């Protein structure tokens, strides 16, 4: 019955939807078009606007072309420099504390226990709360007059502070808020990574007589190295993208003490109304963020995996 | 070895004690918000915090629901959130399916740029989006927000759904074809049931962003198109110290994301860790 066999083979080998007929582009195109129009076009537009001195309330057609002047101005602009410095400082403190806390908690609490899912549910709550609401809650808690933080500090003999009115204290407040919101993220990622480790390797190191510290330092941490690096890069990108919590909590003030780069761009554009100059700064932000994203991309892009056909 | 499971009872106790302490730190601010929303202004203004024992009142809720434009904001948020979510899932699903199942010219380019544009900062979108709205006089149109939220969410949705499609063996589809199923039947009868949790995760993440987003909503909405976060932020500048009302509004905004968390925590965690942890 050679004929029957010949008939079956081509059918089975045929692709499920035979997309080659319709063309996969038909499936890709709508999504790509929306991303081009909604993400790529605005980025190009930001480049374009950065060459013009456009102010809010004026017609763009009247905006003078200034060439690279915005970029030259930016290099010597102390305010831009300061907001980059604030962003880096903020990133340094939040990310190092979050990593340290998140990783140590994950190592301590890694063993599967009853009720783990309840705790995990609780820990992701801060990530689900709207940034505006996070800002509002902490603005209330840090309030100088009726804030709960001042009250409890008073209980242990510490004078009430004007948290959001002092440069250092306001900076502390945004760092503290960020740690509350994001430490659980690190914790959950690291726990997932630890629990996915092959148990044979862990057993082997135990049998070889590694003590608890050695076990963590030389076996576990190196094995989750790539997870830690991706988490670090993701958080760093978040720090450069963040503005909503700060917008509500401090507005960037007092002065520019808590004005992260994203918030600085927003304030430049819509507070001091320099849309063109703000666009030039946002070009800088794009470059920074794309550079960091490229790092993640290098770590492996699952989308590139070959298609199953 | 069973030794990993058996624990010294003191260890177990310490383990739970640490987790409970962490859980309390996590929950306290959220609880304070919920409680403050039910307090009348006299209690709110008093310096000594009250955690649990006060006479609850619905005044704050009554005020925001009747005096403000709460119903309008709520409606806008619901529309924007649901439409953006459905669009993202539909377009993202098609794209992810093609990426997972076909080879075509430009596939690597689409894959790489999808991951790159995922990180575009909202602050970068702000000025161009504002310019776009001015140009086409699109203010007071919810479609603008829906469009931007769909664009913002597509990269992550594609990336997440791609992973889920990858997990489905091609043989299932092939078998259905051999059995004489049409492409549509293959999609609705075979793929969709298996993709349910994938679409659920992508949907939750998309809806969460669309529901919570503030900065673009602030710029791109007018009097009648404001969403809930913009309305809540308005409370703080307009009325300054009416914390009871602000917290009541905050509580209402947080309800849908909290419900998702309680009913789909596992899926949310799988979405969050998918970025860093393979498998």
Coordinates of C-alpha atoms in Angstrom, one line a residue:
Chain A
X1 CA 0.0 0.0 0.0
X2 CA 2.7 2.5 -0.9
X3 CA 0.1 5.0 -2.2
X4 CA -1.6 5.4 1.2
X5 CA 1.6 6.0 2.9
X6 CA 2.6 8.7 0.4
X7 CA -0.6 10.4 1.0
X8 CA -0.3 10.6 4.7
X9 CA 3.2 11.9 5.0
X10 CA 2.6 15.3 3.3
X11 CA -0.5 16.0 5.4
X12 CA 1.2 15.3 8.7
X13 CA 4.2 17.3 7.7
X14 CA 2.1 20.3 6.8
X15 CA 2.2 23.2 9.2
X16 CA -0.9 23.4 11.4
X17 CA -2.2 26.7 10.0
X18 CA -0.2 26.7 6.9
X19 CA 0.8 30.3 7.7
X20 CA 3.1 30.4 4.7
X21 CA 0.0 30.8 2.6
X22 CA -1.4 33.7 4.5
X23 CA 2.0 35.1 5.3
X24 CA 3.1 35.4 8.9
X25 CA 3.3 39.1 8.3
X26 CA -0.5 39.3 8.4
X27 CA -0.2 38.1 12.0
X28 CA 2.8 40.3 12.9
X29 CA 1.8 43.5 11.2
X30 CA -1.0 44.8 13.4
X31 CA 1.0 44.6 16.6
X32 CA 4.1 45.9 14.9
X33 CA 2.2 48.8 13.5
X34 CA 0.8 49.8 16.9
X35 CA 4.2 49.6 18.5
X36 CA 5.8 51.6 15.7
X37 CA 3.2 54.3 16.0
X38 CA 2.9 54.3 19.8
X39 CA 6.5 53.7 20.9
X40 CA 9.0 54.1 18.0
X41 CA 7.4 57.2 16.4
X42 CA 7.3 59.2 19.6
X43 CA 11.0 58.4 20.2
X44 CA 11.8 59.7 16.7
X45 CA 9.6 62.7 17.4
X46 CA 11.5 63.4 20.6
X47 CA 14.7 63.5 18.5
X48 CA 13.1 65.8 16.1
X49 CA 11.6 68.1 18.7
X50 CA 15.0 68.4 20.4
X51 CA 16.2 70.6 17.5
X52 CA 13.5 73.2 18.1
X53 CA 12.9 75.6 20.8
X54 CA 9.3 75.0 21.3
X55 CA 7.4 76.3 24.4
X56 CA 4.0 75.3 25.6
X57 CA 1.2 77.6 24.4
X58 CA 3.0 78.5 21.2
X59 CA 2.5 77.1 17.8
X60 CA 5.1 74.5 16.8
X61 CA 5.4 76.1 13.4
X62 CA 6.7 79.3 15.0
X63 CA 9.3 77.4 17.1
X64 CA 12.8 78.4 16.0
X65 CA 15.2 75.7 14.8
X66 CA 18.2 75.7 17.2
X67 CA 20.2 72.8 15.8
X68 CA 22.3 71.1 18.5
X69 CA 22.1 74.1 20.9
X70 CA 19.9 72.2 23.4
X71 CA 22.5 69.4 23.6
X72 CA 25.3 71.8 24.1
X73 CA 23.3 73.6 26.8
X74 CA 22.6 70.2 28.4
X75 CA 26.3 69.4 28.9
X76 CA 26.8 72.4 31.1
X77 CA 23.3 72.3 32.7
X78 CA 23.8 71.9 36.4
X79 CA 20.1 71.0 37.0
X80 CA 20.4 68.1 34.5
X81 CA 23.6 67.0 36.1
X82 CA 22.0 67.1 39.5
X83 CA 19.0 65.1 38.5
X84 CA 21.3 62.4 37.0
X85 CA 23.3 62.5 40.2
X86 CA 20.0 62.1 42.2
X87 CA 18.9 59.2 40.0
X88 CA 22.2 57.4 40.4
X89 CA 22.2 58.0 44.1
X90 CA 18.6 56.8 44.4
X91 CA 19.5 53.8 42.2
X92 CA 22.5 52.9 44.3
X93 CA 20.7 53.0 47.7
X94 CA 17.4 51.4 46.6
X95 CA 18.9 48.7 44.5
X96 CA 21.7 47.7 46.9
X97 CA 19.4 47.6 49.9
X98 CA 16.7 45.8 48.0
X99 CA 19.1 43.2 46.6
X100 CA 20.7 42.7 50.0
X101 CA 17.4 42.4 51.8
X102 CA 15.6 40.4 49.0
X103 CA 18.4 38.0 48.5
X104 CA 19.1 37.3 52.2
X105 CA 15.4 36.9 52.9
X106 CA 15.1 34.5 50.0
X107 CA 18.1 32.4 51.2
X108 CA 16.7 32.3 54.7
X109 CA 13.2 31.5 53.7
X110 CA 13.8 29.4 50.7
X111 CA 12.7 26.0 52.1
X112 CA 9.2 25.1 51.1
X113 CA 6.8 25.5 54.0
X114 CA 3.1 25.2 54.5
X115 CA 1.3 28.4 53.6
X116 CA 4.1 29.8 51.4
X117 CA 1.6 30.8 48.8
X118 CA -0.3 33.0 51.3
X119 CA 2.9 34.9 52.1
X120 CA 3.8 35.2 48.4
X121 CA 0.4 36.7 47.7
X122 CA 0.9 39.3 50.4
X123 CA 4.4 40.1 49.1
X124 CA 3.3 41.0 45.6
X125 CA 0.6 43.4 46.8
X126 CA 2.9 46.5 46.9
X127 CA 3.7 45.8 43.2
X128 CA 0.0 45.8 42.2
X129 CA -0.9 49.0 44.0
X130 CA -1.1 52.0 41.7
X131 CA 2.1 54.2 41.9
X132 CA -0.2 57.2 42.5
X133 CA -1.7 55.4 45.5
X134 CA 1.7 54.4 46.8
X135 CA 2.7 58.0 46.7
X136 CA -0.4 59.1 48.5
X137 CA -0.1 56.6 51.2
X138 CA 3.5 57.4 52.0
X139 CA 2.8 61.1 51.7
X140 CA 0.3 60.7 54.5
X141 CA 2.6 58.5 56.6
X142 CA 5.5 61.0 56.2
X143 CA 3.3 64.0 56.9
X144 CA 5.0 66.3 59.4
X145 CA 1.9 67.1 61.4
X146 CA -0.3 64.0 61.5
X147 CA 2.0 61.5 59.9
X148 CA 2.3 58.1 61.6
X149 CA 6.1 58.0 61.2
X150 CA 6.6 61.1 63.3
X151 CA 4.3 59.8 65.9
X152 CA 6.1 56.5 66.4
X153 CA 9.5 58.2 66.3
X154 CA 8.2 60.5 69.0
X155 CA 7.4 57.5 71.1
X156 CA 11.0 56.5 71.1
X157 CA 12.1 60.0 71.8
X158 CA 12.9 61.4 68.3
X159 CA 11.8 64.9 67.5
X160 CA 9.2 65.2 64.7
X161 CA 10.8 65.9 61.3
X162 CA 9.5 67.7 58.3
X163 CA 10.2 64.7 56.2
X164 CA 9.2 66.0 52.8
X165 CA 10.5 69.5 53.3
X166 CA 14.2 68.7 54.0
X167 CA 16.5 67.6 51.1
X168 CA 18.1 64.7 52.9
X169 CA 15.0 63.5 54.7
X170 CA 12.9 63.7 51.5
X171 CA 15.5 61.7 49.7
X172 CA 15.4 59.2 52.5
X173 CA 11.6 59.1 52.2
X174 CA 11.6 58.2 48.5
X175 CA 14.3 55.6 49.0
X176 CA 12.3 54.1 51.9
X177 CA 9.1 54.0 49.9
X178 CA 10.9 52.3 47.0
X179 CA 12.3 49.7 49.3
X180 CA 8.9 48.9 50.7
X181 CA 7.5 48.5 47.2
X182 CA 10.3 46.7 45.4
X183 CA 12.1 44.4 47.9
X184 CA 9.4 41.8 47.6
X185 CA 10.0 41.7 43.8
X186 CA 13.6 40.8 44.3
X187 CA 12.6 38.3 47.0
X188 CA 10.1 36.5 44.8
X189 CA 12.4 36.4 41.8
X190 CA 15.3 35.0 43.8
X191 CA 13.2 32.5 45.6
X192 CA 11.9 31.2 42.2
X193 CA 15.5 31.0 41.0
X194 CA 16.7 29.1 44.1
X195 CA 13.8 26.6 43.9
X196 CA 14.5 26.0 40.3
X197 CA 18.1 24.9 41.0
X198 CA 18.9 21.3 40.2
X199 CA 18.9 19.5 43.6
X200 CA 21.7 17.1 42.6
X201 CA 24.2 19.8 42.6
X202 CA 23.1 21.1 46.0
X203 CA 23.2 17.6 47.5
X204 CA 26.7 17.1 46.1
X205 CA 28.0 20.2 47.7
X206 CA 26.4 19.1 51.0
X207 CA 28.0 15.7 50.8
X208 CA 31.4 17.3 50.0
X209 CA 31.1 18.9 53.4
X210 CA 30.5 22.6 52.5
X211 CA 29.2 24.5 55.4
X212 CA 26.2 26.8 55.3
X213 CA 28.2 29.9 54.3
X214 CA 30.3 28.1 51.7
X215 CA 27.2 26.5 50.3
X216 CA 25.6 29.9 49.7
X217 CA 28.7 31.8 48.6
X218 CA 30.2 29.2 46.3
X219 CA 27.3 27.1 45.1
X220 CA 24.0 28.9 45.3
X221 CA 24.8 32.5 44.5
X222 CA 27.0 31.7 41.5
X223 CA 24.2 29.5 40.2
X224 CA 21.7 32.2 40.3
X225 CA 24.2 34.8 39.1
X226 CA 22.3 35.5 35.8
X227 CA 19.0 35.9 37.6
X228 CA 20.6 38.5 40.0
X229 CA 22.1 40.3 37.1
X230 CA 18.8 40.5 35.1
X231 CA 17.0 41.6 38.3
X232 CA 19.6 44.3 38.8
X233 CA 19.4 45.6 35.2
X234 CA 15.6 45.5 35.4
X235 CA 15.6 47.6 38.6
X236 CA 18.1 50.0 37.1
X237 CA 15.9 50.6 34.1
X238 CA 13.0 51.1 36.4
X239 CA 14.9 53.8 38.3
X240 CA 15.4 55.7 35.1
X241 CA 11.8 55.2 34.1
X242 CA 10.3 56.0 37.5
X243 CA 8.4 59.3 38.1
X244 CA 4.9 58.7 39.3
X245 CA 5.6 57.9 43.0
X246 CA 8.0 60.9 43.3
X247 CA 5.6 63.2 41.4
X248 CA 3.0 62.6 44.1
X249 CA 5.2 62.2 47.1
X250 CA 7.6 65.1 46.7
X251 CA 7.1 66.6 43.2
X252 CA 10.9 66.4 43.0
X253 CA 11.4 68.8 45.8
X254 CA 12.5 70.3 48.0
X255 CA 14.6 72.1 45.4
X256 CA 15.7 69.2 43.1
X257 CA 16.6 66.8 46.0
X258 CA 14.3 64.0 44.8
X259 CA 13.9 64.9 41.1
X260 CA 14.9 61.8 39.2
X261 CA 15.8 62.2 35.6
X262 CA 12.3 61.1 34.3
X263 CA 10.6 63.6 36.6
X264 CA 13.1 66.2 35.6
X265 CA 12.1 65.8 32.0
X266 CA 8.5 66.0 32.9
X267 CA 8.9 69.1 35.0
X268 CA 11.0 70.8 32.3
X269 CA 8.4 70.1 29.7
X270 CA 5.2 70.9 31.6
X271 CA 6.3 73.0 34.5
X272 CA 8.9 75.3 33.0
X273 CA 7.3 74.7 29.6
X274 CA 10.4 74.0 27.6
X275 CA 9.1 71.2 25.4
X276 CA 12.1 71.3 23.0
X277 CA 14.8 71.3 25.7
X278 CA 12.9 68.6 27.6
X279 CA 13.0 66.5 24.4
X280 CA 16.7 66.9 24.2
X281 CA 17.1 65.6 27.8
X282 CA 14.7 62.7 26.9
X283 CA 17.1 61.8 24.1
X284 CA 19.7 61.3 26.7
X285 CA 17.3 59.2 28.8
X286 CA 16.5 57.0 25.8
X287 CA 20.2 56.4 25.1
X288 CA 20.8 55.4 28.8
X289 CA 17.8 53.1 28.9
X290 CA 18.5 51.5 25.5
X291 CA 22.0 50.8 26.6
X292 CA 20.8 49.1 29.7
X293 CA 18.1 47.2 27.8
X294 CA 20.8 46.0 25.4
X295 CA 22.5 44.5 28.4
X296 CA 19.4 42.4 29.1
X297 CA 19.0 41.5 25.5
X298 CA 22.6 40.2 25.5
X299 CA 21.8 38.0 28.4
X300 CA 19.4 36.2 26.1
X301 CA 16.2 37.0 24.3
X302 CA 13.7 34.2 24.4
X303 CA 11.8 35.7 21.5
X304 CA 14.7 34.8 19.2
X305 CA 14.3 31.1 19.8
X306 CA 13.6 29.3 16.6
X307 CA 10.0 28.8 15.7
X308 CA 8.5 25.3 16.0
X309 CA 7.3 24.3 12.6
Chain B
X1 CA 17.2 13.4 50.6
X2 CA 14.4 13.8 53.0
X3 CA 16.7 15.8 55.3
X4 CA 15.8 19.0 53.4
X5 CA 12.3 18.8 54.6
X6 CA 12.7 17.8 58.2
X7 CA 13.4 20.8 60.3
X8 CA 14.2 21.7 63.8
X9 CA 10.9 23.0 65.2
X10 CA 12.7 26.1 66.4
X11 CA 13.8 26.8 62.8
X12 CA 10.3 26.4 61.6
X13 CA 9.1 28.8 64.2
X14 CA 11.7 31.3 63.3
X15 CA 10.9 30.9 59.7
X16 CA 7.3 31.7 60.3
X17 CA 8.0 34.5 62.6
X18 CA 10.2 36.2 60.0
X19 CA 7.6 35.7 57.3
X20 CA 4.8 37.1 59.5
X21 CA 6.9 40.2 60.4
X22 CA 7.6 40.8 56.7
X23 CA 4.0 40.3 55.8
X24 CA 3.0 42.8 58.4
X25 CA 5.4 45.4 57.2
X26 CA 4.1 44.9 53.7
X27 CA 0.5 45.1 54.7
X28 CA 0.6 47.9 57.2
X29 CA 0.6 50.9 54.8
X30 CA -2.2 49.3 52.7
X31 CA -4.2 48.7 55.9
X32 CA -3.6 52.2 57.1
X33 CA -5.0 53.5 53.8
X34 CA -8.1 51.4 54.0
X35 CA -8.7 52.3 57.7
X36 CA -8.1 56.0 57.1
X37 CA -10.7 56.0 54.3
X38 CA -13.3 54.9 56.9
X39 CA -12.3 57.5 59.6
X40 CA -14.0 60.8 60.0
X41 CA -11.9 63.9 59.8
X42 CA -11.7 64.4 63.6
X43 CA -10.0 61.0 64.0
X44 CA -7.8 61.6 61.0
X45 CA -6.5 64.9 62.3
X46 CA -5.7 63.5 65.7
X47 CA -2.0 62.9 66.2
X48 CA -2.2 59.5 67.8
X49 CA -2.7 56.8 65.1
X50 CA -5.6 54.4 65.5
X51 CA -5.1 51.1 63.8
X52 CA -8.4 49.3 64.4
X53 CA -10.7 50.6 67.1
X54 CA -12.6 53.6 65.8
X55 CA -16.2 54.1 64.7
X56 CA -16.2 53.6 60.9
X57 CA -18.0 56.1 58.7
X58 CA -18.9 56.1 55.1
X59 CA -18.7 59.9 54.9
X60 CA -15.6 59.9 52.8
X61 CA -17.0 57.5 50.3
X62 CA -20.3 59.4 50.1
X63 CA -18.4 62.6 49.5
X64 CA -16.2 61.3 46.7
X65 CA -19.0 59.4 45.0
X66 CA -21.6 62.2 45.1
X67 CA -19.6 65.5 45.1
X68 CA -16.8 64.7 42.6
X69 CA -17.0 63.2 39.2
X70 CA -16.2 59.8 40.5
X71 CA -18.6 57.9 38.4
X72 CA -17.2 59.5 35.3
X73 CA -13.6 58.7 36.2
X74 CA -14.5 55.1 37.1
X75 CA -16.3 54.6 33.8
X76 CA -13.3 56.1 31.9
X77 CA -10.9 53.8 33.8
X78 CA -13.0 50.7 33.1
X79 CA -13.3 51.5 29.4
X80 CA -9.7 52.3 28.9
X81 CA -8.5 49.3 31.0
X82 CA -10.8 46.7 29.3
X83 CA -10.5 47.9 25.7
X84 CA -6.7 48.3 26.0
X85 CA -6.4 44.8 27.5
X86 CA -8.5 43.2 24.8
X87 CA -6.7 44.9 22.0
X88 CA -3.3 44.0 23.5
X89 CA -4.3 40.4 23.9
X90 CA -5.7 40.1 20.4
X91 CA -2.9 41.8 18.6
X92 CA -0.2 40.5 20.9
X93 CA -1.6 37.0 20.7
X94 CA -1.5 37.0 16.8
X95 CA 2.1 38.3 16.8
X96 CA 3.3 35.9 19.5
X97 CA 1.7 32.9 17.6
X98 CA 3.4 33.8 14.4
X99 CA 6.8 34.3 16.2
X100 CA 6.5 31.0 17.9
X101 CA 5.3 29.0 14.9
X102 CA 6.7 30.4 11.7
X103 CA 10.0 31.5 10.3
X104 CA 10.0 34.6 8.2
X105 CA 12.4 37.3 7.0
X106 CA 12.9 39.9 9.7
X107 CA 11.9 37.6 12.5
X108 CA 15.0 38.3 14.5
X109 CA 14.6 42.0 13.9
X110 CA 11.0 42.0 15.2
X111 CA 12.1 39.8 18.2
X112 CA 14.9 42.1 19.2
X113 CA 13.2 45.4 18.7
X114 CA 10.1 44.2 20.6
X115 CA 12.4 43.6 23.6
X116 CA 14.1 47.0 23.2
X117 CA 10.9 49.1 22.9
X118 CA 9.5 47.4 26.0
X119 CA 11.7 49.7 28.0
X120 CA 10.8 53.1 26.5
X121 CA 10.3 55.4 29.5
X122 CA 6.9 57.1 29.8
X123 CA 8.7 60.4 30.3
X124 CA 10.1 60.1 26.8
X125 CA 6.6 59.5 25.4
X126 CA 5.2 62.4 27.3
X127 CA 6.2 65.4 25.1
X128 CA 5.6 63.6 21.7
X129 CA 2.3 62.3 22.9
X130 CA 1.3 65.8 24.1
X131 CA 2.4 67.2 20.7
X132 CA 0.4 64.5 18.9
X133 CA -2.7 65.3 20.8
X134 CA -2.3 69.1 20.1
X135 CA -1.7 68.4 16.4
X136 CA -4.8 66.3 15.9
X137 CA -6.8 68.0 18.6
X138 CA -7.5 64.7 20.2
X139 CA -7.8 65.8 23.8
X140 CA -10.9 64.6 25.5
X141 CA -10.8 61.4 23.5
X142 CA -10.3 58.1 25.4
X143 CA -9.1 56.5 22.2
X144 CA -5.7 58.2 22.6
X145 CA -5.1 56.6 26.0
X146 CA -6.3 53.2 24.8
X147 CA -3.9 53.5 21.9
X148 CA -0.9 54.4 24.0
X149 CA -1.6 51.8 26.7
X150 CA -1.9 49.1 24.0
X151 CA 1.4 50.1 22.5
X152 CA 3.1 50.2 26.0
X153 CA 1.8 46.7 26.9
X154 CA 2.3 44.9 23.6
X155 CA 6.0 44.1 23.9
X156 CA 5.5 42.4 27.3
X157 CA 2.3 40.6 26.2
X158 CA 4.0 39.3 23.0
X159 CA 7.0 38.2 25.0
X160 CA 4.9 36.4 27.6
X161 CA 2.5 34.8 25.2
X162 CA 5.4 33.6 23.0
X163 CA 6.6 31.6 26.0
X164 CA 3.2 30.0 26.5
X165 CA 2.8 29.1 22.8
X166 CA 6.2 27.6 22.8
X167 CA 5.1 25.2 25.6
X168 CA 2.3 23.8 23.5
X169 CA 3.5 20.9 21.4
X170 CA 3.0 21.4 17.6
X171 CA 1.9 17.8 17.4
X172 CA -1.4 18.7 19.0
X173 CA -2.2 21.1 16.2
X174 CA -1.0 18.7 13.6
X175 CA -3.2 16.0 15.0
X176 CA -6.2 18.3 14.9
X177 CA -5.5 19.1 11.3
X178 CA -5.1 15.5 10.4
X179 CA -8.5 14.9 12.1
X180 CA -9.9 17.5 9.6
X181 CA -10.1 20.6 11.8
X182 CA -10.2 23.9 10.1
X183 CA -7.6 26.5 11.1
X184 CA -10.3 28.4 13.1
X185 CA -11.3 25.2 14.9
X186 CA -7.6 24.5 15.6
X187 CA -7.3 27.9 17.2
X188 CA -10.5 27.9 19.2
X189 CA -10.8 24.3 20.1
X190 CA -7.1 23.3 20.6
X191 CA -5.0 26.4 21.2
X192 CA -7.2 28.7 23.1
X193 CA -8.1 26.3 25.9
X194 CA -4.4 25.6 26.4
X195 CA -3.5 29.3 26.3
X196 CA -6.0 30.3 28.9
X197 CA -3.6 30.9 31.7
X198 CA -1.1 32.6 29.3
X199 CA -3.8 35.1 28.3
X200 CA -4.9 35.5 31.9
X201 CA -1.4 36.5 33.0
X202 CA -0.9 38.9 30.0
X203 CA -4.4 40.3 30.6
X204 CA -3.8 41.0 34.3
X205 CA -0.5 42.7 33.6
X206 CA -2.0 44.8 30.8
X207 CA -5.0 45.8 32.8
X208 CA -2.9 46.6 35.8
X209 CA -0.8 49.1 33.8
X210 CA -3.8 50.6 32.1
X211 CA -5.7 50.9 35.3
X212 CA -2.8 52.3 37.4
X213 CA -1.0 54.5 34.8
X214 CA -0.9 58.2 35.8
X215 CA 1.5 60.4 33.9
X216 CA 0.2 59.9 30.4
X217 CA -3.4 60.0 31.6
X218 CA -2.7 63.3 33.3
X219 CA -1.3 64.8 30.1
X220 CA -3.7 63.2 27.6
X221 CA -7.1 63.6 29.3
X222 CA -9.4 66.5 29.7
X223 CA -12.2 67.3 32.0
X224 CA -14.5 64.5 30.9
X225 CA -11.9 61.9 30.1
X226 CA -9.9 61.7 33.4
X227 CA -9.2 58.3 34.8
X228 CA -9.2 57.4 38.5
X229 CA -5.5 57.9 39.3
X230 CA -5.7 61.4 37.8
X231 CA -8.9 62.1 39.8
X232 CA -7.1 60.9 43.0
X233 CA -4.1 63.0 42.4
X234 CA -6.4 66.0 41.8
X235 CA -7.7 65.5 45.4
X236 CA -4.3 66.3 46.8
X237 CA -3.8 69.6 45.1
X238 CA -7.4 70.8 45.3
X239 CA -8.1 70.0 48.9
X240 CA -4.7 69.6 50.5
X241 CA -5.3 67.8 53.7
X242 CA -8.5 65.8 53.4
X243 CA -6.7 62.5 53.9
X244 CA -9.9 60.6 54.7
X245 CA -11.2 61.3 51.2
X246 CA -7.9 60.7 49.5
X247 CA -7.5 57.4 51.2
X248 CA -11.1 56.3 50.4
X249 CA -10.3 57.1 46.7
X250 CA -7.0 55.2 47.0
X251 CA -8.9 52.2 48.4
X252 CA -11.3 52.2 45.5
X253 CA -8.5 52.4 43.0
X254 CA -6.7 49.5 44.6
X255 CA -9.7 47.1 44.7
X256 CA -9.4 45.5 41.2
X257 CA -5.6 44.9 41.4
X258 CA -6.0 43.4 44.8
X259 CA -8.8 41.1 43.7
X260 CA -6.5 40.0 40.8
X261 CA -3.8 39.3 43.3
X262 CA -5.9 37.2 45.6
X263 CA -7.4 35.1 42.8
X264 CA -4.4 34.8 40.5
X265 CA -1.3 35.3 42.7
X266 CA 0.4 32.3 41.2
X267 CA -0.1 33.5 37.6
X268 CA 1.1 37.0 38.5
X269 CA 4.3 35.6 40.1
X270 CA 4.9 33.4 37.0
X271 CA 4.6 36.6 34.9
X272 CA 7.0 38.5 37.2
X273 CA 9.6 35.9 37.4
X274 CA 9.3 34.9 33.7
X275 CA 11.7 37.8 33.0
X276 CA 14.5 36.5 35.0
X277 CA 14.0 32.8 35.8
X278 CA 13.9 30.4 32.9
X279 CA 11.5 27.5 33.0

